[in-house]
mmCIF file of C-alpha atoms (C1' of nucleotides) in Angstrom:
data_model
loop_
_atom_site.group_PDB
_atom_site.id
_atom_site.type_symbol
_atom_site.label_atom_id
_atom_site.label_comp_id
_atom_site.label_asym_id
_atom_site.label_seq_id
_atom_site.Cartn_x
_atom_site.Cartn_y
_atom_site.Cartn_z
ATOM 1 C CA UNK A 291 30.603 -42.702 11.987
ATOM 2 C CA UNK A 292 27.160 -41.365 11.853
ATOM 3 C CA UNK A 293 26.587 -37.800 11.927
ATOM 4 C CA UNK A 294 25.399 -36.143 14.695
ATOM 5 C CA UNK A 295 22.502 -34.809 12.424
ATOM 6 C CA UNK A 296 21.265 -38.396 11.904
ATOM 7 C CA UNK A 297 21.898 -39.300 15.345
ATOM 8 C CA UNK A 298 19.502 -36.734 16.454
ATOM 9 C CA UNK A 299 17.054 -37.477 13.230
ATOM 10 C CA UNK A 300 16.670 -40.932 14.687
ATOM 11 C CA UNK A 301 16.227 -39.718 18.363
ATOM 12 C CA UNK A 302 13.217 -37.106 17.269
ATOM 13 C CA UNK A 303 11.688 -40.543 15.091
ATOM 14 C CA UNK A 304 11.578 -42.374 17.844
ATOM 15 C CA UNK A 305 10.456 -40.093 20.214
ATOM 16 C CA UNK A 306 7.120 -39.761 17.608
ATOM 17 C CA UNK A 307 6.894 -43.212 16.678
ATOM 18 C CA UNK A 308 6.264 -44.197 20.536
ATOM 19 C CA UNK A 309 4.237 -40.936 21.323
ATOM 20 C CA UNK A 310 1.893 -42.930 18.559
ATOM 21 C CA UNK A 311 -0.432 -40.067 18.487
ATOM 22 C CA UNK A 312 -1.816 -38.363 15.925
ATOM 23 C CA UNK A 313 -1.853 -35.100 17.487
ATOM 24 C CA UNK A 314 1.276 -33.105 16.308
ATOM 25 C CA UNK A 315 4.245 -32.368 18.303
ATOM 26 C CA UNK A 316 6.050 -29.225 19.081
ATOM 27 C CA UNK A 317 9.296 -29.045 18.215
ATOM 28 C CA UNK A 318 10.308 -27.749 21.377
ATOM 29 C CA UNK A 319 8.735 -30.571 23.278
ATOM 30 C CA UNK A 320 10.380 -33.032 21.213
ATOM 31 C CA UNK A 321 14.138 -31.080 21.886
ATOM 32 C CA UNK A 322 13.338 -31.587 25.035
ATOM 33 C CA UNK A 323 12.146 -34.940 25.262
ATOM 34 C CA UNK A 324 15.736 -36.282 22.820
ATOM 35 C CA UNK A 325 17.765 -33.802 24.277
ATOM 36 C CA UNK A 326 18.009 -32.244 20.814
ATOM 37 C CA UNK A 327 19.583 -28.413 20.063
ATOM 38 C CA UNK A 328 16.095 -26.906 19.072
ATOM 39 C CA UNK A 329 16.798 -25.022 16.280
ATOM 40 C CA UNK A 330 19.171 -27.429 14.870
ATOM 41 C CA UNK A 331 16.511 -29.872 15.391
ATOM 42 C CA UNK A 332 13.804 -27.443 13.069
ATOM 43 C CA UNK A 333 16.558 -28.002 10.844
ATOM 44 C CA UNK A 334 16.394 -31.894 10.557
ATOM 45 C CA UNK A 335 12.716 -32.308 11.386
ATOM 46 C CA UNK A 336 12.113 -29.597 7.719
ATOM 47 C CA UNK A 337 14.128 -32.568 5.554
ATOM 48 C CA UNK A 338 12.577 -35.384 7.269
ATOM 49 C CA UNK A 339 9.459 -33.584 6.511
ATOM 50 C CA UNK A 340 10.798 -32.476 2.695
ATOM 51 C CA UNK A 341 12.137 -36.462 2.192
ATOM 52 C CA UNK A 342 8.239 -37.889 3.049
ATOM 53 C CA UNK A 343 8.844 -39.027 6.437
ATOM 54 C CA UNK A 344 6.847 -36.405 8.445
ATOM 55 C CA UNK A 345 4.078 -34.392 8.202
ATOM 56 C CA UNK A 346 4.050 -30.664 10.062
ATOM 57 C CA UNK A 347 1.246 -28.808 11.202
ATOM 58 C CA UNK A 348 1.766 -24.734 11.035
ATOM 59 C CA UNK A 349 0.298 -22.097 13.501
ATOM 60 C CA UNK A 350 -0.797 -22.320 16.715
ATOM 61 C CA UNK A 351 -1.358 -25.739 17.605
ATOM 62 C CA UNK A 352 1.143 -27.297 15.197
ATOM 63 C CA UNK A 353 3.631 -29.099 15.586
ATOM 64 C CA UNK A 354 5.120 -32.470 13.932
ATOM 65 C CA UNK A 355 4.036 -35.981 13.430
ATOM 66 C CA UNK A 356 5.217 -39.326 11.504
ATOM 67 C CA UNK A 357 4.434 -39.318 7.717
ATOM 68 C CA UNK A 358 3.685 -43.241 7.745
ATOM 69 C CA UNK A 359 3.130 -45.758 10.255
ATOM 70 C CA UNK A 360 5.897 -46.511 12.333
ATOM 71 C CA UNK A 361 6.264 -50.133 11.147
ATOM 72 C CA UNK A 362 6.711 -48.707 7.646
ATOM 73 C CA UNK A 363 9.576 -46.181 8.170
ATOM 74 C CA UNK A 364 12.708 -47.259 7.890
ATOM 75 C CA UNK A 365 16.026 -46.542 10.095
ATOM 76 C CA UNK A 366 18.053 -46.607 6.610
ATOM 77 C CA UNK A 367 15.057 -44.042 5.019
ATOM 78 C CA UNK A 368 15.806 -41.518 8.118
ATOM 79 C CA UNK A 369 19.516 -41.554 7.876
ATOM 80 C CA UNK A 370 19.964 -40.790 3.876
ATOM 81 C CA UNK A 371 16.981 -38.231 4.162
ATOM 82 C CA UNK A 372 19.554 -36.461 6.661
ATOM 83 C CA UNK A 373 22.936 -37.784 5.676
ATOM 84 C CA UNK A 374 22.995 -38.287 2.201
ATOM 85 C CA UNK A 375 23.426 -42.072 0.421
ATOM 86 C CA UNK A 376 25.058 -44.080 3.174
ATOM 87 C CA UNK A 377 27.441 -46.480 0.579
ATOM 88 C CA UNK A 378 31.065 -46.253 1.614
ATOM 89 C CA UNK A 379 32.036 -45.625 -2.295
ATOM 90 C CA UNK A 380 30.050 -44.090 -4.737
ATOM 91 C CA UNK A 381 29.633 -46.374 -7.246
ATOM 92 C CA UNK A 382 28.130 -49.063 -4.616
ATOM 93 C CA UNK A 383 25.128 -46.810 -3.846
ATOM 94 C CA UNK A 384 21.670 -47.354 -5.122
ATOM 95 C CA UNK A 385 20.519 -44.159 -4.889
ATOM 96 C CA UNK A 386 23.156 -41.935 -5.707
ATOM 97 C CA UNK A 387 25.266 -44.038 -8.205
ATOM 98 C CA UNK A 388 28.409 -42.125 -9.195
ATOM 99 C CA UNK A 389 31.351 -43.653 -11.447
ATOM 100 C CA UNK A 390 34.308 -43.356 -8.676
ATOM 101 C CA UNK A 391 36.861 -40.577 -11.014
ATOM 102 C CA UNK A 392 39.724 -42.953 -9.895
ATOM 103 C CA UNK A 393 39.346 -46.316 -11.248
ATOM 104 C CA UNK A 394 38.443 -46.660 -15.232
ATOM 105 C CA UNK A 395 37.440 -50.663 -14.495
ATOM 106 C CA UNK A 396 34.994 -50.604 -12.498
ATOM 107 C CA UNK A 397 34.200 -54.364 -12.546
ATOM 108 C CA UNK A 398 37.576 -55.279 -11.425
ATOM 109 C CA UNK A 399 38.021 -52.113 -8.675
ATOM 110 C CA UNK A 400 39.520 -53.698 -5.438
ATOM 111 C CA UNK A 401 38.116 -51.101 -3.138
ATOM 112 C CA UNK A 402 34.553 -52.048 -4.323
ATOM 113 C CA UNK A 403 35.016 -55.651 -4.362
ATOM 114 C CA UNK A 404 36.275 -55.346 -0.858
ATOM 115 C CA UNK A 405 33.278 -53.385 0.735
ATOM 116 C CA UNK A 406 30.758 -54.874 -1.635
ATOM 117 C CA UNK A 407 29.408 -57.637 0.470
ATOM 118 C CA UNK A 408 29.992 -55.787 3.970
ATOM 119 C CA UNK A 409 27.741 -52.803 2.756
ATOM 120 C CA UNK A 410 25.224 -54.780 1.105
ATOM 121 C CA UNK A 411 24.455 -56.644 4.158
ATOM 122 C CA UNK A 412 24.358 -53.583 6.482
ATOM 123 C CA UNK A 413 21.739 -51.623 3.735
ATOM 124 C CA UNK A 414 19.466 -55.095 3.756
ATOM 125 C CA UNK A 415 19.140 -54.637 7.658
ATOM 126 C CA UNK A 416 18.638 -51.047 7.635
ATOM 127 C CA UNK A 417 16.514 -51.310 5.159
ATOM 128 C CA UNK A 418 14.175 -53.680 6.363
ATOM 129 C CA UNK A 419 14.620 -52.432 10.415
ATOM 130 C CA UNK A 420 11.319 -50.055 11.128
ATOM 131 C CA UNK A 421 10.857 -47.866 13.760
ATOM 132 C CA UNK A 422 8.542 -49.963 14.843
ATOM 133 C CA UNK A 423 11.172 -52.918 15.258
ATOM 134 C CA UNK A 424 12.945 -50.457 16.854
ATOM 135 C CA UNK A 425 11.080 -49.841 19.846
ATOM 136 C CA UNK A 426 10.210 -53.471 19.804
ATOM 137 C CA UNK A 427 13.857 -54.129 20.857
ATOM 138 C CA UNK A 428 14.503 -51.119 23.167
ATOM 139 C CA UNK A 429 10.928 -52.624 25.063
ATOM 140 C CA UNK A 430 12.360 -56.343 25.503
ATOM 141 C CA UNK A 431 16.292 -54.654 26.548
ATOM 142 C CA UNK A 432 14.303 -52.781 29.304
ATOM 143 C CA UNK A 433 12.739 -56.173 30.310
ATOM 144 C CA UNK A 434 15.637 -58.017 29.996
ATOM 145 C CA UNK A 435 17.663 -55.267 32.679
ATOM 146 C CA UNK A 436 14.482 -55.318 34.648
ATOM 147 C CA UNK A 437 13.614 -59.074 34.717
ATOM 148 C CA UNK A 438 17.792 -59.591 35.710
ATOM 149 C CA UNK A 439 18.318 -60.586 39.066
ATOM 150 C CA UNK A 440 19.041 -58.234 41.801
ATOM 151 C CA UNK A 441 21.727 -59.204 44.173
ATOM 152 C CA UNK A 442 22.291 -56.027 45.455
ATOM 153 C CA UNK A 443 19.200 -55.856 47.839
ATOM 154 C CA UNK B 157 31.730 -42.553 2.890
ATOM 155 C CA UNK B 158 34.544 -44.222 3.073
ATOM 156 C CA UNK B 159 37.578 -41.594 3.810
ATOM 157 C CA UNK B 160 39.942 -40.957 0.151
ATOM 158 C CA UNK B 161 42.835 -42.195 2.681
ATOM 159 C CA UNK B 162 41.081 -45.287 3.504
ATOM 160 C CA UNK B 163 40.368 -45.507 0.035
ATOM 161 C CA UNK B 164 44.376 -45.108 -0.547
ATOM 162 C CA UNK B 165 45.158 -47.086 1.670
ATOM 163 C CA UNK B 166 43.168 -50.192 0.362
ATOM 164 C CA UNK B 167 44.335 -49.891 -2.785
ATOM 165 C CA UNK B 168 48.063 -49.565 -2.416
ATOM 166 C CA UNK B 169 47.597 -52.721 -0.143
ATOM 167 C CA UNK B 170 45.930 -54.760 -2.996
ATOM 168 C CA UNK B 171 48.781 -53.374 -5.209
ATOM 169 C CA UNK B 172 51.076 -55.364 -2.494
ATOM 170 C CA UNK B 173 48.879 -57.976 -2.151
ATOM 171 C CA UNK B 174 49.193 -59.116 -5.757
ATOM 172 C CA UNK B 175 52.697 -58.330 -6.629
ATOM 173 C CA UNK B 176 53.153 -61.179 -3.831
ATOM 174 C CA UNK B 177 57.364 -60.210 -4.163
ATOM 175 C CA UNK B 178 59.396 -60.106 -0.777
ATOM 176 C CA UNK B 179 61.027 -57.305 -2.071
ATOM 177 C CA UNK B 180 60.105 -53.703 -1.059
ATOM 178 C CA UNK B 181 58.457 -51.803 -3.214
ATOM 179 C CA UNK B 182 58.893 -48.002 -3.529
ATOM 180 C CA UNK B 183 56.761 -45.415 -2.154
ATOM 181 C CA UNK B 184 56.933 -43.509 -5.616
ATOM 182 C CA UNK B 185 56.401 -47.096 -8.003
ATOM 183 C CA UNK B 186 53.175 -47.321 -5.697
ATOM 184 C CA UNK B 187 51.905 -44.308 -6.109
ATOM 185 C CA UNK B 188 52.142 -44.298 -9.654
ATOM 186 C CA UNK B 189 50.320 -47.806 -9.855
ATOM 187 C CA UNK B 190 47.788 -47.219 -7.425
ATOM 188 C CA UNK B 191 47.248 -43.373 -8.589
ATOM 189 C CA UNK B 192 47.726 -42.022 -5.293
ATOM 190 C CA UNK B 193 49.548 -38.377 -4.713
ATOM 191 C CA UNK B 194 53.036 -39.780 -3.334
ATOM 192 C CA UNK B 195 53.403 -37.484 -0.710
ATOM 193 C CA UNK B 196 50.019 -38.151 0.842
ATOM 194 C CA UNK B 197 50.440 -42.181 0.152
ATOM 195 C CA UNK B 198 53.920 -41.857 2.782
ATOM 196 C CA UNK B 199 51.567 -40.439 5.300
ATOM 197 C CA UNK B 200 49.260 -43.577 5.065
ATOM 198 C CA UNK B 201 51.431 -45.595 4.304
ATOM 199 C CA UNK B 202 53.445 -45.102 7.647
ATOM 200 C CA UNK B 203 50.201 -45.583 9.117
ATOM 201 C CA UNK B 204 49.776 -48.624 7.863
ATOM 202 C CA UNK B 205 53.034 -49.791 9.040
ATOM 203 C CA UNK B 206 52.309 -48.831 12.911
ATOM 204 C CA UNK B 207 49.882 -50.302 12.650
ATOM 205 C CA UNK B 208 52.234 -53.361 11.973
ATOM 206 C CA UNK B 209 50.090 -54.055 8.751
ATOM 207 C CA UNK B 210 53.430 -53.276 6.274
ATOM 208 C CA UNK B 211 56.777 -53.922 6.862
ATOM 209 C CA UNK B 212 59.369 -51.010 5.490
ATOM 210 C CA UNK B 213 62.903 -50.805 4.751
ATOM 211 C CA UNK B 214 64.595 -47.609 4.464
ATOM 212 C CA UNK B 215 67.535 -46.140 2.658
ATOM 213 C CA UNK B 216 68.384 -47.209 -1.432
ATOM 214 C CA UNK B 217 66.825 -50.043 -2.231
ATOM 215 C CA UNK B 218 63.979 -49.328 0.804
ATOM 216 C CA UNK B 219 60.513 -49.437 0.161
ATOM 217 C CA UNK B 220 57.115 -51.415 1.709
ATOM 218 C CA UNK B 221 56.248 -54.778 1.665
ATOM 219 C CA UNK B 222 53.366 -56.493 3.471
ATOM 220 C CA UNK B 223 53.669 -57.583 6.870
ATOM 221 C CA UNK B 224 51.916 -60.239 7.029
ATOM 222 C CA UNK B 225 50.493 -63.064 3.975
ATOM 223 C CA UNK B 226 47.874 -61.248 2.172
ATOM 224 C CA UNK B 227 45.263 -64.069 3.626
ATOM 225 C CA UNK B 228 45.993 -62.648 7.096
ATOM 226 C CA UNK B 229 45.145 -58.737 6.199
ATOM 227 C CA UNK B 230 42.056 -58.122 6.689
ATOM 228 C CA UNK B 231 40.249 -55.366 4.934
ATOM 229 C CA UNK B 232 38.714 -54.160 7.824
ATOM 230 C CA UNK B 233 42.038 -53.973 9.952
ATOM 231 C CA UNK B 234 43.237 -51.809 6.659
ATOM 232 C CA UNK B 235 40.082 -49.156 7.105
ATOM 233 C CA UNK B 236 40.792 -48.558 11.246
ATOM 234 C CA UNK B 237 44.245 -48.297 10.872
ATOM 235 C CA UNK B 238 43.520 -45.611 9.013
ATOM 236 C CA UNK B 239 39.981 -44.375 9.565
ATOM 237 C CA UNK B 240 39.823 -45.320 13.283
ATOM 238 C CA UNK B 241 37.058 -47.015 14.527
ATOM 239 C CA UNK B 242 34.224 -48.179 12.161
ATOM 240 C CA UNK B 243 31.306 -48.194 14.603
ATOM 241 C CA UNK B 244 27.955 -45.602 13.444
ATOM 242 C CA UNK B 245 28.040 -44.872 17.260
ATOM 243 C CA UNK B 246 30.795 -45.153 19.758
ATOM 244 C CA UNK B 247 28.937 -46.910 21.823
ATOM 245 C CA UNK B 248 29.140 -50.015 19.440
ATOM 246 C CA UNK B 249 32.784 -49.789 18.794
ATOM 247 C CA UNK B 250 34.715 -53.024 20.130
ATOM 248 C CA UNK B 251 38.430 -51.299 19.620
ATOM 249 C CA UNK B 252 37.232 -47.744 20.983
ATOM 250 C CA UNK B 253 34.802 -48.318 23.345
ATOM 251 C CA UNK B 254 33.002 -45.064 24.403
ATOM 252 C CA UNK B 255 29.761 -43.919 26.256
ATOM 253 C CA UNK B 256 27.686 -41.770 24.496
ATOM 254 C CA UNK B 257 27.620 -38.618 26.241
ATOM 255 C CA UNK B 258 23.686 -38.029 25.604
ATOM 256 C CA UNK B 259 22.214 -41.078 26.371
ATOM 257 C CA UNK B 260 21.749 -42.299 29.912
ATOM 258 C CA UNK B 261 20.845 -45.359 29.635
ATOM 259 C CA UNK B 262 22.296 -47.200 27.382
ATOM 260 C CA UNK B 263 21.160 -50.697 27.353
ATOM 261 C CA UNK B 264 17.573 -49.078 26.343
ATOM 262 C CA UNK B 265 19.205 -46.418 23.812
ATOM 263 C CA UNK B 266 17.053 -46.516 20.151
ATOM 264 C CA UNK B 267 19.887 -45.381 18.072
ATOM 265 C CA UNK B 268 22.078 -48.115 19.230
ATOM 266 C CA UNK B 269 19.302 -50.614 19.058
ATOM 267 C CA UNK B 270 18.466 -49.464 15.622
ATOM 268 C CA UNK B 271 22.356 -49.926 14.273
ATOM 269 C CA UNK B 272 23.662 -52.715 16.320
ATOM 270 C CA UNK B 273 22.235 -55.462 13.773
ATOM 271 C CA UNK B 274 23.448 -53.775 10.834
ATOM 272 C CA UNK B 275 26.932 -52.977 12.170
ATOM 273 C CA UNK B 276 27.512 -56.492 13.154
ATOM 274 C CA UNK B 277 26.511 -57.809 10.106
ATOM 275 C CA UNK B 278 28.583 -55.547 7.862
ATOM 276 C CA UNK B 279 31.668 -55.831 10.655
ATOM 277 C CA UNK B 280 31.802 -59.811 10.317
ATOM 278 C CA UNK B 281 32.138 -59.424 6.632
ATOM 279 C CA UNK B 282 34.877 -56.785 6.903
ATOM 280 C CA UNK B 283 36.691 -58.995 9.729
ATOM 281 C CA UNK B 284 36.839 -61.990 7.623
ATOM 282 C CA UNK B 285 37.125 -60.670 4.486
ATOM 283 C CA UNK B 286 41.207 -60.702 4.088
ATOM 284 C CA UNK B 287 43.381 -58.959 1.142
ATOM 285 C CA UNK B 288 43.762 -62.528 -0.958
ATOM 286 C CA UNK B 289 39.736 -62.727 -0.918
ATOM 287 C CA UNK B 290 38.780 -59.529 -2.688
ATOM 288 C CA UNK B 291 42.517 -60.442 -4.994
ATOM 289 C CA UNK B 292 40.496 -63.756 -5.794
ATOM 290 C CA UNK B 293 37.267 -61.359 -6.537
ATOM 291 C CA UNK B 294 39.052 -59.272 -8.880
ATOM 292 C CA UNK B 295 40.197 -62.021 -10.866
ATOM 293 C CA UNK B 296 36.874 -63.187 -10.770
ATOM 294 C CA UNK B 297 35.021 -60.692 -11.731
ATOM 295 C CA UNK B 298 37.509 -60.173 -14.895
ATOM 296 C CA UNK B 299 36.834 -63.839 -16.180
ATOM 297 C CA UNK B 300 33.601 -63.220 -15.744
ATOM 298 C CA UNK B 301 33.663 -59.812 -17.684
ATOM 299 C CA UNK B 302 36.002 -62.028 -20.580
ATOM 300 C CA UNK B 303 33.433 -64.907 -20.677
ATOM 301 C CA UNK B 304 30.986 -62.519 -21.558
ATOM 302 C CA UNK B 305 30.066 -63.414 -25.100
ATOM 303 C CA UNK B 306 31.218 -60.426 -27.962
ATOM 304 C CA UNK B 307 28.097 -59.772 -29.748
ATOM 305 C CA UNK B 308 30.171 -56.686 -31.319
ATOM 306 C CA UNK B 309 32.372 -57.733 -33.774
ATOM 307 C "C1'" DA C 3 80.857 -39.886 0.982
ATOM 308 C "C1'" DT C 4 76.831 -39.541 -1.352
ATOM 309 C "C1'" DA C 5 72.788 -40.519 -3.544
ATOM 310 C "C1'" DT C 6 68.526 -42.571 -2.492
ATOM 311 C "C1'" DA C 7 64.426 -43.518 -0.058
ATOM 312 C "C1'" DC C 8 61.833 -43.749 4.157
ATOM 313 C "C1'" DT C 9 60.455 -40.775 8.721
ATOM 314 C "C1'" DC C 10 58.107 -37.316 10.862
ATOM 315 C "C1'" DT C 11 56.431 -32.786 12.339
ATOM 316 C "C1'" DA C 12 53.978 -28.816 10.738
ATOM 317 C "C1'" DG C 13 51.126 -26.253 8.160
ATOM 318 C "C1'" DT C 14 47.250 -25.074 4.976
ATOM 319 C "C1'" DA C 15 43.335 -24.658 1.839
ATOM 320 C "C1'" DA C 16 38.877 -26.495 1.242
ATOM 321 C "C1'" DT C 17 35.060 -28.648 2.845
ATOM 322 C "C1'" DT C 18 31.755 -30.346 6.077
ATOM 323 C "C1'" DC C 19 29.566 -30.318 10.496
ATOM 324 C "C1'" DT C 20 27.017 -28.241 14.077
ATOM 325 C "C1'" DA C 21 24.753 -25.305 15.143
ATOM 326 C "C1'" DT C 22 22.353 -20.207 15.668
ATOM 327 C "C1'" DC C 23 19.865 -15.717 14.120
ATOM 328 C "C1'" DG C 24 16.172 -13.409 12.650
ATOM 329 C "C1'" DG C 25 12.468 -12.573 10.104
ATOM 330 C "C1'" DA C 26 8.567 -14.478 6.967
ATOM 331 C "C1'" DT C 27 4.526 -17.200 6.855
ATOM 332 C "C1'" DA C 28 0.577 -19.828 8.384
ATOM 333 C "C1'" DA C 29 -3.146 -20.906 11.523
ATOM 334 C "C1'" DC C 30 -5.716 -20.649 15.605
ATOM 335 C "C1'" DT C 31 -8.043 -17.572 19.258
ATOM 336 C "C1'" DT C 32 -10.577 -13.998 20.844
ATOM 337 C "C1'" DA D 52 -9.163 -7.850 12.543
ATOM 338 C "C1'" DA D 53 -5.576 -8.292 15.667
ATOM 339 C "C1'" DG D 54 -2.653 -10.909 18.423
ATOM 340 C "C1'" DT D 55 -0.381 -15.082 19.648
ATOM 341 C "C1'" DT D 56 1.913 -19.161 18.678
ATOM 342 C "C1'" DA D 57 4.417 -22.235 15.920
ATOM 343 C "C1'" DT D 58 6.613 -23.761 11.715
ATOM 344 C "C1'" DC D 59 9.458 -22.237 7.491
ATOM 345 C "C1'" DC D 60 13.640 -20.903 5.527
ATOM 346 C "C1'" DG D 61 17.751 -18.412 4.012
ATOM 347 C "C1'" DA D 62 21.995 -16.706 5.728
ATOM 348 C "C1'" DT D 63 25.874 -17.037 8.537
ATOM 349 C "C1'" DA D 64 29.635 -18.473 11.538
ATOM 350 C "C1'" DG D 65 32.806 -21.089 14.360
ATOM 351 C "C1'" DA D 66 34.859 -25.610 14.918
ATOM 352 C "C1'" DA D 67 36.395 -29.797 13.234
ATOM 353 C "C1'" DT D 68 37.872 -32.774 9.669
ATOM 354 C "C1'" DT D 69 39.808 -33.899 5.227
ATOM 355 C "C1'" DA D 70 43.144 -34.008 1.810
ATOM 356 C "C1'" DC D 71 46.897 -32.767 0.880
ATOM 357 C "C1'" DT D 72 52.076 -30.390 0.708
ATOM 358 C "C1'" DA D 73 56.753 -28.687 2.488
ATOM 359 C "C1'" DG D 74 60.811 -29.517 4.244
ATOM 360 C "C1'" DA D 75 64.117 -31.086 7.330
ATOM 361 C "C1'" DG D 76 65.812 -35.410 9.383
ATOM 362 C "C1'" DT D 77 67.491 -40.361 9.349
ATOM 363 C "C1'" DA D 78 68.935 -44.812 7.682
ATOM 364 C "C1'" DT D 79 71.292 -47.697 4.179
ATOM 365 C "C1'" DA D 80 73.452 -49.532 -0.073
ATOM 366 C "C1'" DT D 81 77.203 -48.726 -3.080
#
DNA sequence: ATATACTCTAGTAATTCTATCGGATAACTT
DNA sequence: AAGTTATCCGATAGAATTACTAGAGTATAT
């Protein structure tokens, strides 16, 4: 299950990535606007910021905005900056490789065979699934619930 | 992550898997050969078994045995009878349906948007991947690792 | 009977999650 | 220069979860 920190991380993304300005944001406009804690969120905005993702503005008149285009941010970038490597085992992640302290073969470890495959293709789609594609798709599911037909008249 | 019970859990099942015996095997004998504390392994183990996964026969000469062919287990039935559900969001869980509480609507909700792909993806692997596929990986992987040529003798 | 092995309910220490507090720092305004 | 506004950041705290462990109970083979 994904944390609620990366829950929210993604919320606060998305809220910037359609605002598409370049002005900054406030962080209490965007609590408000993803239903986000506010300081919590100042919490997980600072290491989106620290992990390249955003840029912040300080004094008056500051606020956040998105570090790169939207189409080149990644939903998989956003949820390790938050949550840490996202492999179910350590010794299957790319970016935080660990030797598992249990198993001495690692070649011929069950658990990793098992979730191998499964994991990889989750990372390829979260890897290459931008915020961009993402409010591609939440644009068309709105059409598709609007364009459905209403009986109900 | 992956849960260390989950973790357990799939590894004392491979240990059944691949001893392939109708006989029961102890709780202690599978500990020792899957390197799991025994008195946390009974706790999973019985888990497993409600989850009608292993089969168990008690008093002398008891013990756990699989309950069903080791092509029929699936690894990811192994990690929700343990783990629960496997969804990033509850609102993308097929066994434990649930509403997120702070989104209203949900058909147009990013987060789910941005996961649903990847969960599928890495949920059809886990779904099909059964007990006697990742036994068949093992072995695989260890004639690979003994075909390697020995430049170091 | 009795020794053996699973069953099952609690409990607990450690860690992680989900925040919140309060003050420091930076920048804009007047 | 002073005041206002907003981010920065370390510390803390309660709740939940994880990873076990204890111990009493129950079934079964011999």
């Amino acid at each position: 299950m994904l944390t609620r920190k990366a829950k929210y991380a993604l919320k606060a993304m998305l809220v910037l990535a359609r605002k598409g300005t370049d002005d900054p944001v406030f962080i209490s406009e965007l609590a408000k606007a993803s239903g986000v804690p506010k300081k919590f969120l100042e919490l997980i905005l600072l290491e989106l910021r620290n992990a390249g993702l955003l840029e912040s503005k300080r004094g008056k008149a500051g606020g956040y905005l998105l570090g790169l285009p939207a189409q080149d941010i990644m939903v998989g970038q956003v949820i390790r900056a938050v949550d840490g490597p996202m492999a179910p085992v350590p010794c299957l992640s790319k970016t935080a490789y660990r030797r598992c302290d249990d198993c001495e073969h690692e070649g011929e470890c069950g658990v990793r065979l098992a979730l191998r495959e499964a994991y990889q293709a989750s990372l390829a789609i979260l890897e290459r699934t931008s915020l961009e594609d993402t409010l591609e798709m939440m644009a068309e599911s709105h059409d598709t619930v609007a364009a459905m037909p209403m009986y109900n008249i």
